[in-house]
Amino acid sequence: MKTVKRKFIIGEENIRLNKINNFQVTRYFNPNHFNLEDKLNLHFDYSEWLGAEYIRILAIYFDTSKSMEAYEGIEFTEEYKLPFPEEGITKTNALSISLKLKEDSKLLWKIAIQIRQDYNTLIHLTVS
């Protein structure tokens, strides 16, 4: 059996979206890496290259009350679309989104970031 290496979201990183990664990245979330109360804030404050229509954020939650043996769905998603500014993302028109860490028995465990249309893009992400 081969181990799976997961990339976890960190406090600050440059995210490159290009043809190699199909214009999307996925980061896992570990609440022990942060000192947060009930929300995870994602701030996009810089970008290189223009042309994307929007940034799609997909928050994936794991439901701890469900059972795999009963064939119940254990993953739930919330989708957000942030319009990409024509002039690109700068400090003056930064984009932000808040994701719930927990809702009932559902825990945030994965975040997917995508752009559409397919343009090579570098986005700076800060987490708080």
JSON list of C-alpha atoms in Angstrom, two decimals:
[
{"chain": "A", "resi": 1, "resn": "MET", "atom": "CA", "xyz": [0.00, 0.00, 0.00]},
{"chain": "A", "resi": 2, "resn": "LYS", "atom": "CA", "xyz": [1.32, 3.44, -0.91]},
{"chain": "A", "resi": 3, "resn": "THR", "atom": "CA", "xyz": [1.08, 6.40, 1.46]},
{"chain": "A", "resi": 4, "resn": "VAL", "atom": "CA", "xyz": [-0.77, 9.52, 0.39]},
{"chain": "A", "resi": 5, "resn": "LYS", "atom": "CA", "xyz": [1.02, 12.82, 0.87]},
{"chain": "A", "resi": 6, "resn": "ARG", "atom": "CA", "xyz": [-1.37, 15.66, 1.56]},
{"chain": "A", "resi": 7, "resn": "LYS", "atom": "CA", "xyz": [-0.65, 19.37, 1.19]},
{"chain": "A", "resi": 8, "resn": "PHE", "atom": "CA", "xyz": [-2.10, 21.32, 4.07]},
{"chain": "A", "resi": 9, "resn": "ILE", "atom": "CA", "xyz": [-3.17, 24.93, 3.91]},
{"chain": "A", "resi": 10, "resn": "ILE", "atom": "CA", "xyz": [-0.61, 27.17, 5.60]},
{"chain": "A", "resi": 11, "resn": "GLY", "atom": "CA", "xyz": [-0.72, 30.76, 6.84]},
{"chain": "A", "resi": 12, "resn": "GLU", "atom": "CA", "xyz": [0.53, 32.29, 3.61]},
{"chain": "A", "resi": 13, "resn": "GLU", "atom": "CA", "xyz": [1.38, 30.91, 0.19]},
{"chain": "A", "resi": 14, "resn": "ASN", "atom": "CA", "xyz": [1.52, 31.65, -3.51]},
{"chain": "A", "resi": 15, "resn": "ILE", "atom": "CA", "xyz": [-0.85, 29.42, -5.41]},
{"chain": "A", "resi": 16, "resn": "ARG", "atom": "CA", "xyz": [0.00, 28.74, -9.04]},
{"chain": "A", "resi": 17, "resn": "LEU", "atom": "CA", "xyz": [-2.92, 27.67, -11.21]},
{"chain": "A", "resi": 18, "resn": "ASN", "atom": "CA", "xyz": [-1.91, 26.38, -14.63]},
{"chain": "A", "resi": 19, "resn": "LYS", "atom": "CA", "xyz": [-2.38, 23.61, -17.16]},
{"chain": "A", "resi": 20, "resn": "ILE", "atom": "CA", "xyz": [-0.14, 21.25, -15.17]},
{"chain": "A", "resi": 21, "resn": "ASN", "atom": "CA", "xyz": [-2.56, 21.23, -12.18]},
{"chain": "A", "resi": 22, "resn": "ASN", "atom": "CA", "xyz": [-5.67, 21.66, -14.35]},
{"chain": "A", "resi": 23, "resn": "PHE", "atom": "CA", "xyz": [-6.10, 25.23, -13.01]},
{"chain": "A", "resi": 24, "resn": "GLN", "atom": "CA", "xyz": [-7.00, 23.98, -9.54]},
{"chain": "A", "resi": 25, "resn": "VAL", "atom": "CA", "xyz": [-5.32, 23.13, -6.24]},
{"chain": "A", "resi": 26, "resn": "THR", "atom": "CA", "xyz": [-6.57, 21.30, -3.17]},
{"chain": "A", "resi": 27, "resn": "ARG", "atom": "CA", "xyz": [-5.38, 21.94, 0.34]},
{"chain": "A", "resi": 28, "resn": "TYR", "atom": "CA", "xyz": [-6.30, 19.96, 3.42]},
{"chain": "A", "resi": 29, "resn": "PHE", "atom": "CA", "xyz": [-7.16, 21.77, 6.63]},
{"chain": "A", "resi": 30, "resn": "ASN", "atom": "CA", "xyz": [-5.88, 20.89, 10.09]},
{"chain": "A", "resi": 31, "resn": "PRO", "atom": "CA", "xyz": [-7.36, 23.12, 12.83]},
{"chain": "A", "resi": 32, "resn": "ASN", "atom": "CA", "xyz": [-4.33, 22.39, 15.05]},
{"chain": "A", "resi": 33, "resn": "HIS", "atom": "CA", "xyz": [-2.18, 24.45, 12.66]},
{"chain": "A", "resi": 34, "resn": "PHE", "atom": "CA", "xyz": [-4.15, 27.62, 13.48]},
{"chain": "A", "resi": 35, "resn": "ASN", "atom": "CA", "xyz": [-5.55, 29.42, 16.50]},
{"chain": "A", "resi": 36, "resn": "LEU", "atom": "CA", "xyz": [-9.09, 29.93, 15.18]},
{"chain": "A", "resi": 37, "resn": "GLU", "atom": "CA", "xyz": [-12.49, 30.13, 16.81]},
{"chain": "A", "resi": 38, "resn": "ASP", "atom": "CA", "xyz": [-15.24, 29.31, 14.33]},
{"chain": "A", "resi": 39, "resn": "LYS", "atom": "CA", "xyz": [-14.23, 30.67, 10.90]},
{"chain": "A", "resi": 40, "resn": "LEU", "atom": "CA", "xyz": [-11.35, 30.31, 8.48]},
{"chain": "A", "resi": 41, "resn": "ASN", "atom": "CA", "xyz": [-10.73, 33.53, 6.53]},
{"chain": "A", "resi": 42, "resn": "LEU", "atom": "CA", "xyz": [-9.09, 33.31, 3.10]},
{"chain": "A", "resi": 43, "resn": "HIS", "atom": "CA", "xyz": [-7.65, 36.58, 1.73]},
{"chain": "A", "resi": 44, "resn": "PHE", "atom": "CA", "xyz": [-6.54, 36.86, -1.89]},
{"chain": "A", "resi": 45, "resn": "ASP", "atom": "CA", "xyz": [-4.51, 40.07, -2.09]},
{"chain": "A", "resi": 46, "resn": "TYR", "atom": "CA", "xyz": [-2.30, 39.74, -5.16]},
{"chain": "A", "resi": 47, "resn": "SER", "atom": "CA", "xyz": [-2.40, 38.09, -8.57]},
{"chain": "A", "resi": 48, "resn": "GLU", "atom": "CA", "xyz": [-0.28, 37.84, -11.70]},
{"chain": "A", "resi": 49, "resn": "TRP", "atom": "CA", "xyz": [-1.83, 37.44, -15.13]},
{"chain": "A", "resi": 50, "resn": "LEU", "atom": "CA", "xyz": [-5.33, 38.45, -16.03]},
{"chain": "A", "resi": 51, "resn": "GLY", "atom": "CA", "xyz": [-8.35, 37.03, -17.74]},
{"chain": "A", "resi": 52, "resn": "ALA", "atom": "CA", "xyz": [-9.97, 34.61, -15.32]},
{"chain": "A", "resi": 53, "resn": "GLU", "atom": "CA", "xyz": [-13.70, 35.07, -14.90]},
{"chain": "A", "resi": 54, "resn": "TYR", "atom": "CA", "xyz": [-13.88, 34.01, -11.25]},
{"chain": "A", "resi": 55, "resn": "ILE", "atom": "CA", "xyz": [-12.15, 32.12, -8.48]},
{"chain": "A", "resi": 56, "resn": "ARG", "atom": "CA", "xyz": [-14.13, 29.08, -7.38]},
{"chain": "A", "resi": 57, "resn": "ILE", "atom": "CA", "xyz": [-13.71, 28.01, -3.77]},
{"chain": "A", "resi": 58, "resn": "LEU", "atom": "CA", "xyz": [-15.04, 24.61, -2.80]},
{"chain": "A", "resi": 59, "resn": "ALA", "atom": "CA", "xyz": [-15.19, 23.90, 0.94]},
{"chain": "A", "resi": 60, "resn": "ILE", "atom": "CA", "xyz": [-15.46, 20.17, 1.62]},
{"chain": "A", "resi": 61, "resn": "TYR", "atom": "CA", "xyz": [-16.77, 19.01, 4.97]},
{"chain": "A", "resi": 62, "resn": "PHE", "atom": "CA", "xyz": [-16.52, 15.57, 6.54]},
{"chain": "A", "resi": 63, "resn": "ASP", "atom": "CA", "xyz": [-19.62, 14.49, 8.48]},
{"chain": "A", "resi": 64, "resn": "THR", "atom": "CA", "xyz": [-18.51, 12.66, 11.62]},
{"chain": "A", "resi": 65, "resn": "SER", "atom": "CA", "xyz": [-22.03, 11.41, 12.41]},
{"chain": "A", "resi": 66, "resn": "LYS", "atom": "CA", "xyz": [-22.32, 9.29, 9.26]},
{"chain": "A", "resi": 67, "resn": "SER", "atom": "CA", "xyz": [-21.28, 5.70, 8.85]},
{"chain": "A", "resi": 68, "resn": "MET", "atom": "CA", "xyz": [-19.41, 4.35, 5.85]},
{"chain": "A", "resi": 69, "resn": "GLU", "atom": "CA", "xyz": [-20.83, 0.89, 6.53]},
{"chain": "A", "resi": 70, "resn": "ALA", "atom": "CA", "xyz": [-24.37, 2.21, 6.05]},
{"chain": "A", "resi": 71, "resn": "TYR", "atom": "CA", "xyz": [-23.32, 3.76, 2.70]},
{"chain": "A", "resi": 72, "resn": "GLU", "atom": "CA", "xyz": [-24.26, 7.23, 3.91]},
{"chain": "A", "resi": 73, "resn": "GLY", "atom": "CA", "xyz": [-22.72, 10.27, 2.30]},
{"chain": "A", "resi": 74, "resn": "ILE", "atom": "CA", "xyz": [-19.85, 11.48, 4.45]},
{"chain": "A", "resi": 75, "resn": "GLU", "atom": "CA", "xyz": [-18.67, 14.45, 2.38]},
{"chain": "A", "resi": 76, "resn": "PHE", "atom": "CA", "xyz": [-20.60, 17.67, 1.91]},
{"chain": "A", "resi": 77, "resn": "THR", "atom": "CA", "xyz": [-19.56, 20.70, -0.12]},
{"chain": "A", "resi": 78, "resn": "GLU", "atom": "CA", "xyz": [-20.20, 24.42, -0.22]},
{"chain": "A", "resi": 79, "resn": "GLU", "atom": "CA", "xyz": [-19.29, 26.35, -3.36]},
{"chain": "A", "resi": 80, "resn": "TYR", "atom": "CA", "xyz": [-18.36, 30.02, -3.60]},
{"chain": "A", "resi": 81, "resn": "LYS", "atom": "CA", "xyz": [-17.55, 32.06, -6.70]},
{"chain": "A", "resi": 82, "resn": "LEU", "atom": "CA", "xyz": [-15.51, 35.23, -6.26]},
{"chain": "A", "resi": 83, "resn": "PRO", "atom": "CA", "xyz": [-15.53, 37.50, -9.34]},
{"chain": "A", "resi": 84, "resn": "PHE", "atom": "CA", "xyz": [-12.00, 38.05, -10.60]},
{"chain": "A", "resi": 85, "resn": "PRO", "atom": "CA", "xyz": [-11.31, 41.80, -11.09]},
{"chain": "A", "resi": 86, "resn": "GLU", "atom": "CA", "xyz": [-10.45, 42.81, -14.65]},
{"chain": "A", "resi": 87, "resn": "GLU", "atom": "CA", "xyz": [-7.28, 44.58, -13.51]},
{"chain": "A", "resi": 88, "resn": "GLY", "atom": "CA", "xyz": [-6.26, 41.62, -11.36]},
{"chain": "A", "resi": 89, "resn": "ILE", "atom": "CA", "xyz": [-6.21, 41.32, -7.59]},
{"chain": "A", "resi": 90, "resn": "THR", "atom": "CA", "xyz": [-4.35, 44.07, -5.75]},
{"chain": "A", "resi": 91, "resn": "LYS", "atom": "CA", "xyz": [-4.19, 45.31, -2.16]},
{"chain": "A", "resi": 92, "resn": "THR", "atom": "CA", "xyz": [-6.97, 47.81, -2.94]},
{"chain": "A", "resi": 93, "resn": "ASN", "atom": "CA", "xyz": [-9.40, 45.27, -4.41]},
{"chain": "A", "resi": 94, "resn": "ALA", "atom": "CA", "xyz": [-8.41, 42.17, -2.43]},
{"chain": "A", "resi": 95, "resn": "LEU", "atom": "CA", "xyz": [-10.91, 39.31, -2.23]},
{"chain": "A", "resi": 96, "resn": "SER", "atom": "CA", "xyz": [-11.88, 37.61, 1.03]},
{"chain": "A", "resi": 97, "resn": "ILE", "atom": "CA", "xyz": [-14.12, 34.76, 2.05]},
{"chain": "A", "resi": 98, "resn": "SER", "atom": "CA", "xyz": [-14.95, 33.20, 5.42]},
{"chain": "A", "resi": 99, "resn": "LEU", "atom": "CA", "xyz": [-15.53, 29.47, 5.74]},
{"chain": "A", "resi": 100, "resn": "LYS", "atom": "CA", "xyz": [-17.20, 27.83, 8.73]},
{"chain": "A", "resi": 101, "resn": "LEU", "atom": "CA", "xyz": [-14.91, 25.41, 10.53]},
{"chain": "A", "resi": 102, "resn": "LYS", "atom": "CA", "xyz": [-17.74, 23.34, 11.94]},
{"chain": "A", "resi": 103, "resn": "GLU", "atom": "CA", "xyz": [-21.48, 23.06, 11.43]},
{"chain": "A", "resi": 104, "resn": "ASP", "atom": "CA", "xyz": [-23.28, 20.48, 13.55]},
{"chain": "A", "resi": 105, "resn": "SER", "atom": "CA", "xyz": [-21.29, 17.28, 13.02]},
{"chain": "A", "resi": 106, "resn": "LYS", "atom": "CA", "xyz": [-19.63, 18.50, 9.80]},
{"chain": "A", "resi": 107, "resn": "LEU", "atom": "CA", "xyz": [-15.97, 19.51, 10.00]},
{"chain": "A", "resi": 108, "resn": "LEU", "atom": "CA", "xyz": [-14.02, 21.44, 7.35]},
{"chain": "A", "resi": 109, "resn": "TRP", "atom": "CA", "xyz": [-11.26, 19.19, 6.06]},
{"chain": "A", "resi": 110, "resn": "LYS", "atom": "CA", "xyz": [-10.45, 20.19, 2.49]},
{"chain": "A", "resi": 111, "resn": "ILE", "atom": "CA", "xyz": [-10.47, 23.35, 0.36]},
{"chain": "A", "resi": 112, "resn": "ALA", "atom": "CA", "xyz": [-10.29, 23.41, -3.44]},
{"chain": "A", "resi": 113, "resn": "ILE", "atom": "CA", "xyz": [-9.33, 26.59, -5.31]},
{"chain": "A", "resi": 114, "resn": "GLN", "atom": "CA", "xyz": [-9.98, 26.83, -9.06]},
{"chain": "A", "resi": 115, "resn": "ILE", "atom": "CA", "xyz": [-10.13, 29.47, -11.76]},
{"chain": "A", "resi": 116, "resn": "ARG", "atom": "CA", "xyz": [-12.18, 29.58, -14.91]},
{"chain": "A", "resi": 117, "resn": "GLN", "atom": "CA", "xyz": [-11.34, 30.43, -17.80]},
{"chain": "A", "resi": 118, "resn": "ASP", "atom": "CA", "xyz": [-8.08, 28.55, -18.14]},
{"chain": "A", "resi": 119, "resn": "TYR", "atom": "CA", "xyz": [-5.38, 31.21, -17.72]},
{"chain": "A", "resi": 120, "resn": "ASN", "atom": "CA", "xyz": [-2.03, 30.68, -16.05]},
{"chain": "A", "resi": 121, "resn": "THR", "atom": "CA", "xyz": [-2.40, 32.58, -12.79]},
{"chain": "A", "resi": 122, "resn": "LEU", "atom": "CA", "xyz": [-0.47, 33.14, -9.60]},
{"chain": "A", "resi": 123, "resn": "ILE", "atom": "CA", "xyz": [-2.53, 34.14, -6.57]},
{"chain": "A", "resi": 124, "resn": "HIS", "atom": "CA", "xyz": [-1.22, 35.12, -3.15]},
{"chain": "A", "resi": 125, "resn": "LEU", "atom": "CA", "xyz": [-3.31, 33.61, -0.33]},
{"chain": "A", "resi": 126, "resn": "THR", "atom": "CA", "xyz": [-3.22, 34.59, 3.34]},
{"chain": "A", "resi": 127, "resn": "VAL", "atom": "CA", "xyz": [-5.12, 32.62, 5.98]},
{"chain": "A", "resi": 128, "resn": "SER", "atom": "CA", "xyz": [-6.40, 34.03, 9.27]}
]
